[in-house]
């Protein structure tokens, strides 16, 4: 098949890990006789440096013309002045809004070979297999008013947590639909004991639940959920939650898998259009060293193939090759344990690409 994929490498380790994702997609194209064409566009800090805008119009056009988008990461200390009016992260929020990417699907899977890479005990994380479905285009990230002012209280700032019933309903439905193809359990996470937006969230979730009598359901308050993720992580199947709670809980959950460098994600709109990205950021502390773990991005390309291009066999081959890679004991530094000689970013991509061609 022919497919157009827009690449948004971004900042820090973004370009390093996206290069490995492209290597893997090229190997898939060669193996299965597909014709993937790539267009690279600017987002984030590099876009600010080159155009003054974290999301230039050409980037929006390039992503709208594509069948799918693969993103690295944005941001870094160079652009982190809290008083700056233009920031890399604005580019990411805007592309999510422009493409209508309201559902961010973040699977958390434990590779048996990494059972000792987590800081948690192997017997606690052994059976973990969950998906966090994070609302991505609403909540505190987008609510108005947002900003700061100088008034009688001195410096004051405001963010607004606002959700409409339609935004909640469509997100919760994504979770129930996913659960039907899995272990049939949905956990809805909110802060309904304090927040009005969470009480609406819970009310809508209970209404949607009526349409899925075959799926088990539980409500959890977000603070307790943060604890249960460490205490009984294997009990979770699908978690649905609002934007900021999902952001925080998924970084927490990444440590079940052993590293931020392991978690892929799909940001989905209505229909097949999607943007695929690792959940991690630009990792300024390791950028430019060639040691970032590209597996989260490589696993994101598998999600891209399965979800936006309807190529499940190709997706499965990538995932199986990652399995083999880890089972054979290869590691990047974020996963390596004492005494192991870790591989660099490009070596991991080479290994996976070669494994696909041989597979
Ligand atoms: P981060 O995810 O970039 O890094 C957190 C820690 O995890 C660091 O120690 C880093 O080295 C490590 N890490 C992350 N990805 C890794 C990988 N692939 N391999 C090995 N180690 C990895 O979070 P941060 O440091 O809080 O944020 C840095 C910048 O990234 C900020 O500007 C933030 O806004 C941005 N950010 C962007 C995205 C995105 O573009 N989607 C996501 C999160 C953070
Ligand atoms: C993520 C990141 C982003 C978010 C930032 C960089 C805007 O943390 O993709 O998880 O908070 O959504
Ligand atoms: Mn995040």
XYZ file of C-alpha atoms and ligand atoms in Angstrom:
416
model
C 0.000 0.000 0.000
C 0.956 3.649 -0.352
C 0.982 5.888 2.704
C 2.134 9.402 3.475
C 3.643 9.819 6.923
C 4.533 13.233 8.304
C 7.471 13.278 10.708
C 7.662 15.864 13.489
C 11.034 15.136 15.136
C 10.999 18.232 17.375
C 13.660 18.828 20.016
C 16.205 17.074 22.236
C 16.102 13.304 21.744
C 13.045 13.705 19.451
C 15.065 13.616 16.202
C 17.235 10.766 17.547
C 14.312 8.460 18.306
C 12.244 9.411 15.236
C 15.206 8.453 13.013
C 14.998 4.941 14.474
C 11.232 4.836 13.954
C 11.788 5.680 10.279
C 14.418 2.937 10.012
C 11.864 0.450 11.280
C 9.086 1.721 8.986
C 11.458 1.464 6.009
C 12.255 -2.117 6.956
C 8.522 -2.889 7.097
C 8.009 -1.233 3.685
C 10.788 -3.337 2.196
C 9.616 -6.580 3.758
C 5.930 -6.188 2.838
C 6.309 -4.207 -0.404
C 4.687 -1.022 0.844
C 5.411 2.455 -0.409
C 5.758 4.781 2.590
C 6.727 8.372 1.822
C 7.967 10.699 4.551
C 7.719 14.444 4.882
C 9.471 16.188 7.771
C 8.011 19.335 9.318
C 8.904 21.711 12.143
C 7.366 21.746 15.613
C 8.465 22.942 19.039
C 11.663 24.766 19.959
C 13.350 24.193 16.612
C 10.287 25.699 14.910
C 10.518 28.739 17.207
C 14.207 29.128 16.344
C 13.592 28.886 12.601
C 10.241 30.660 12.223
C 9.309 32.268 15.548
C 6.268 29.974 15.716
C 6.124 26.600 17.558
C 3.634 25.303 14.968
C 4.093 26.923 11.547
C 1.142 26.765 9.125
C 3.137 24.499 6.762
C 3.333 21.921 9.552
C -0.423 21.944 10.028
C -0.900 21.482 6.272
C 1.671 18.657 6.153
C -0.053 16.791 8.993
C -3.526 17.257 7.511
C -2.327 15.859 4.169
C -0.758 12.799 5.764
C -2.251 9.392 6.526
C -0.498 9.440 9.903
C 1.951 11.526 11.918
C 4.975 10.380 13.940
C 6.205 12.831 16.571
C 9.380 12.787 18.685
C 9.214 15.345 21.501
C 9.250 19.086 22.026
C 10.780 21.413 24.587
C 14.015 21.927 26.454
C 15.886 24.303 28.742
C 16.652 26.722 25.889
C 12.950 27.600 25.652
C 11.904 27.083 29.279
C 11.982 30.667 30.570
C 8.692 30.831 32.511
C 8.112 34.421 31.371
C 8.512 33.633 27.642
C 5.338 34.242 25.628
C 6.131 31.592 22.998
C 6.900 28.035 24.134
C 7.552 24.737 22.303
C 4.764 22.940 24.182
C 2.201 25.329 22.646
C 3.008 23.726 19.279
C 2.142 20.276 20.603
C -1.111 21.413 22.202
C -2.107 23.221 19.019
C -1.448 20.269 16.709
C -3.558 18.049 19.003
C -6.390 20.578 18.814
C -6.024 21.203 15.053
C -6.220 17.485 14.266
C -8.993 16.841 16.807
C -6.863 14.249 18.650
C -9.104 13.903 21.687
C -8.088 10.400 22.819
C -4.526 9.562 23.818
C -4.136 5.796 24.132
C -1.149 4.809 26.268
C -0.645 1.044 26.660
C 1.464 -0.175 29.571
C 2.829 -3.625 28.959
C 5.460 -5.493 30.924
C 7.976 -7.407 28.869
C 8.924 -10.508 30.894
C 12.593 -9.798 30.210
C 12.184 -6.410 31.915
C 10.497 -7.718 35.067
C 13.611 -6.778 37.015
C 14.073 -3.403 35.270
C 11.223 -1.863 37.246
C 11.860 -0.411 40.669
C 8.878 -2.502 41.826
C 9.005 -6.175 42.753
C 8.609 -8.609 39.814
C 5.701 -10.371 41.558
C 3.803 -7.048 41.725
C 4.249 -6.072 38.098
C 4.360 -9.509 36.461
C 0.865 -9.543 34.962
C 0.533 -5.819 34.213
C -1.261 -5.132 30.931
C -3.257 -1.906 30.960
C -4.183 0.940 28.685
C -4.532 4.498 29.921
C -6.971 6.471 27.771
C -6.220 10.105 28.439
C -8.508 12.927 27.281
C -6.225 15.157 25.200
C -7.966 18.288 23.923
C -9.814 19.590 26.979
C -9.485 20.242 30.682
C -6.896 22.474 32.321
C -4.715 22.487 29.210
C -7.248 24.416 27.166
C -9.863 25.952 29.506
C -10.329 29.714 29.434
C -9.550 31.957 31.173
C -5.893 31.056 31.301
C -3.085 33.480 31.972
C -1.622 35.845 34.463
C -2.193 39.378 35.554
C -0.968 41.996 37.939
C -3.692 43.151 40.322
C -4.283 44.098 43.951
C -2.934 40.674 45.000
C 0.319 41.243 43.140
C 1.060 38.604 40.483
C -1.864 36.276 39.949
C -2.401 33.439 37.473
C -5.381 31.315 36.493
C -6.066 28.023 34.695
C -9.567 26.692 34.099
C -10.700 23.066 34.268
C -13.741 22.871 31.999
C -15.361 19.858 30.330
C -18.514 19.544 28.276
C -20.590 16.372 28.391
C -19.774 15.647 24.739
C -16.035 15.741 25.401
C -16.383 13.349 28.336
C -18.756 10.972 26.610
C -16.658 10.406 23.476
C -13.521 9.764 25.549
C -15.213 7.333 27.931
C -16.705 5.467 24.945
C -13.211 4.960 23.492
C -12.282 3.296 26.784
C -15.312 0.989 26.847
C -14.812 -0.015 23.209
C -11.164 -0.837 23.910
C -12.108 -2.798 27.032
C -14.483 -4.985 24.992
C -11.510 -6.258 23.005
C -9.484 -6.843 26.177
C -10.249 -7.972 29.768
C -13.531 -6.038 29.858
C -12.861 -3.700 32.751
C -12.958 0.094 32.829
C -11.652 2.242 35.677
C -12.754 5.856 35.492
C -10.449 8.181 37.407
C -11.585 11.561 38.720
C -11.555 13.849 41.741
C -15.339 13.921 42.188
C -15.042 14.560 45.936
C -13.705 18.044 45.173
C -14.071 19.106 41.534
C -17.307 19.997 39.747
C -15.789 18.929 36.419
C -15.059 15.508 37.947
C -18.621 15.138 39.232
C -19.845 15.734 35.683
C -17.219 13.267 34.445
C -18.507 10.593 36.824
C -22.141 11.279 35.950
C -21.451 10.922 32.212
C -19.265 7.837 32.729
C -22.166 6.170 34.592
C -24.513 7.003 31.719
C -22.139 5.590 29.100
C -21.657 2.499 31.242
C -25.317 1.574 30.731
C -24.474 0.824 27.080
C -21.758 -1.663 28.112
C -23.343 -4.091 30.611
C -20.750 -6.708 29.605
C -17.873 -4.533 30.874
C -16.927 -4.269 34.579
C -16.642 -0.755 35.888
C -15.118 1.034 38.860
C -14.672 4.664 39.888
C -11.429 5.703 41.543
C -10.340 9.030 42.934
C -7.118 10.120 41.292
C -5.029 10.255 44.470
C -6.065 6.713 45.397
C -5.481 5.603 41.804
C -1.888 6.841 42.008
C -1.468 4.552 45.006
C -3.293 1.545 43.499
C -1.105 1.772 40.375
C 1.834 0.843 42.586
C -0.046 -1.471 44.957
C -2.080 -3.619 42.533
C -1.123 -2.568 38.989
C -2.098 -5.917 37.453
C -5.780 -5.305 38.356
C -6.145 -2.474 35.833
C -7.348 -3.074 32.298
C -8.533 0.236 30.778
C -8.266 3.538 32.662
C -10.213 6.542 31.356
C -9.360 9.938 32.728
C -9.074 13.652 32.051
C -6.092 15.320 30.455
C -3.830 16.284 33.380
C -4.622 13.222 35.519
C -3.772 11.006 32.511
C -0.528 12.868 31.895
C 0.643 12.311 35.463
C -0.629 8.749 35.916
C 0.937 7.555 32.656
C 4.406 8.813 33.589
C 3.939 6.989 36.897
C 2.827 3.842 35.074
C 5.868 3.958 32.790
C 7.986 2.860 35.722
C 6.011 -0.381 35.907
C 7.470 -1.105 32.464
C 10.926 -0.087 33.632
C 11.463 3.208 31.786
C 9.854 6.225 30.181
C 11.637 5.033 27.069
C 9.284 2.031 26.766
C 5.821 3.607 26.510
C 4.303 4.388 23.094
C 1.086 6.264 22.464
C -1.549 6.954 19.842
C -3.429 10.252 19.795
C -6.646 9.628 17.912
C -9.359 11.686 16.282
C -12.712 10.426 15.020
C -11.828 8.147 12.070
C -8.455 6.642 11.271
C -6.327 9.757 11.550
C -3.738 9.612 14.290
C -0.568 11.093 15.698
C 1.835 8.631 17.269
C 4.412 9.577 19.859
C 6.384 8.174 22.761
C 4.945 9.416 26.063
C 8.328 10.761 27.130
C 9.707 14.233 26.479
C 12.844 15.647 24.905
C 15.070 14.306 27.735
C 17.526 17.241 27.733
C 19.777 15.403 30.212
C 20.681 12.753 27.612
C 20.018 14.572 24.304
C 22.811 14.479 21.729
C 24.554 11.519 23.374
C 23.042 8.789 21.200
C 21.880 6.818 24.238
C 18.104 7.476 24.291
C 15.878 4.425 24.241
C 14.035 4.478 20.883
C 11.700 1.573 21.729
C 8.794 3.833 22.786
C 8.957 5.456 19.352
C 9.451 2.148 17.549
C 6.436 0.718 19.410
C 4.529 3.887 18.428
C 5.197 3.035 14.760
C 3.558 -0.346 15.407
C 0.495 1.460 16.768
C 0.560 3.713 13.686
C 0.578 0.747 11.316
C -2.198 -1.061 13.152
C -4.502 1.867 13.828
C -4.084 4.377 10.991
C -2.901 2.122 8.135
C -4.782 -1.054 9.110
C -1.651 -3.214 8.877
C -1.921 -5.546 11.905
C 0.533 -8.148 10.653
C 3.232 -5.528 10.136
C 2.535 -4.030 13.570
C 2.779 -7.439 15.221
C 6.122 -8.122 13.550
C 7.584 -4.944 15.058
C 6.284 -5.889 18.517
C 7.579 -9.449 18.236
C 10.990 -8.172 17.159
C 11.105 -5.888 20.216
C 10.189 -8.925 22.344
C 13.083 -10.891 20.905
C 15.484 -7.978 21.313
C 14.689 -7.698 25.023
C 14.526 -11.451 25.584
C 18.025 -11.783 24.168
C 19.186 -9.380 26.871
C 19.871 -6.239 24.850
C 19.326 -2.995 26.764
C 19.680 0.755 26.460
C 21.259 2.536 29.479
C 17.872 3.441 31.008
C 17.138 -0.297 31.321
C 20.591 -1.746 31.802
C 21.412 -3.334 35.091
C 24.765 -3.463 36.724
C 27.488 -4.953 34.606
C 25.578 -4.944 31.332
C 27.032 -3.286 28.264
C 24.191 -1.146 26.906
C 23.469 -0.378 23.252
C 23.126 3.087 21.721
C 19.992 4.513 20.091
C 21.031 3.766 16.489
C 22.186 0.237 17.330
C 18.747 -0.571 18.729
C 17.082 0.708 15.527
C 19.514 -1.282 13.389
C 18.808 -4.439 15.387
C 15.028 -4.090 15.123
C 15.142 -3.191 11.409
C 17.389 -6.177 10.681
C 15.179 -8.451 12.773
C 12.155 -7.370 10.724
C 13.920 -8.072 7.442
C 14.981 -11.499 8.721
C 11.633 -12.213 10.404
P 11.325 13.732 29.905
O 10.333 12.693 29.588
O 11.945 14.438 28.748
O 12.501 13.078 30.776
C 12.273 12.529 32.070
C 13.409 11.554 32.418
O 13.241 10.351 31.649
C 14.797 12.089 32.077
O 15.713 11.648 33.050
C 15.113 11.455 30.747
O 16.477 11.273 30.483
C 14.386 10.112 30.845
N 13.937 9.666 29.524
C 12.877 10.145 28.832
N 12.782 9.539 27.637
C 13.808 8.645 27.576
C 14.243 7.722 26.597
N 13.610 7.569 25.423
N 15.341 6.972 26.857
C 15.967 7.098 28.037
N 15.597 7.947 29.008
C 14.533 8.723 28.777
O 10.634 14.785 30.886
P 11.160 16.201 31.439
O 12.635 16.139 31.673
O 10.269 16.533 32.538
O 10.868 17.216 30.253
C 11.856 17.676 29.332
C 11.178 18.507 28.246
O 10.364 17.662 27.446
C 10.254 19.601 28.783
O 10.472 20.742 27.981
C 8.867 19.046 28.582
O 7.901 20.042 28.354
C 9.060 18.233 27.340
N 8.096 17.129 27.182
C 7.641 16.921 25.918
C 6.798 15.868 25.668
C 6.314 15.662 24.275
O 6.803 16.284 23.361
N 5.330 14.802 24.045
C 6.465 14.989 26.691
C 6.959 15.217 27.977
C 7.798 16.291 28.212
C 3.005 14.635 27.098
C 3.695 15.896 27.542
C 2.866 17.095 27.106
C 1.550 17.036 27.871
C 3.512 18.472 27.293
C 4.886 18.548 26.686
C 2.643 19.554 26.714
O 3.939 15.893 28.899
O 2.788 14.449 25.887
O 2.711 13.787 27.947
O 1.478 17.452 29.026
O 0.587 16.573 27.268
Mn 3.542 13.988 29.850
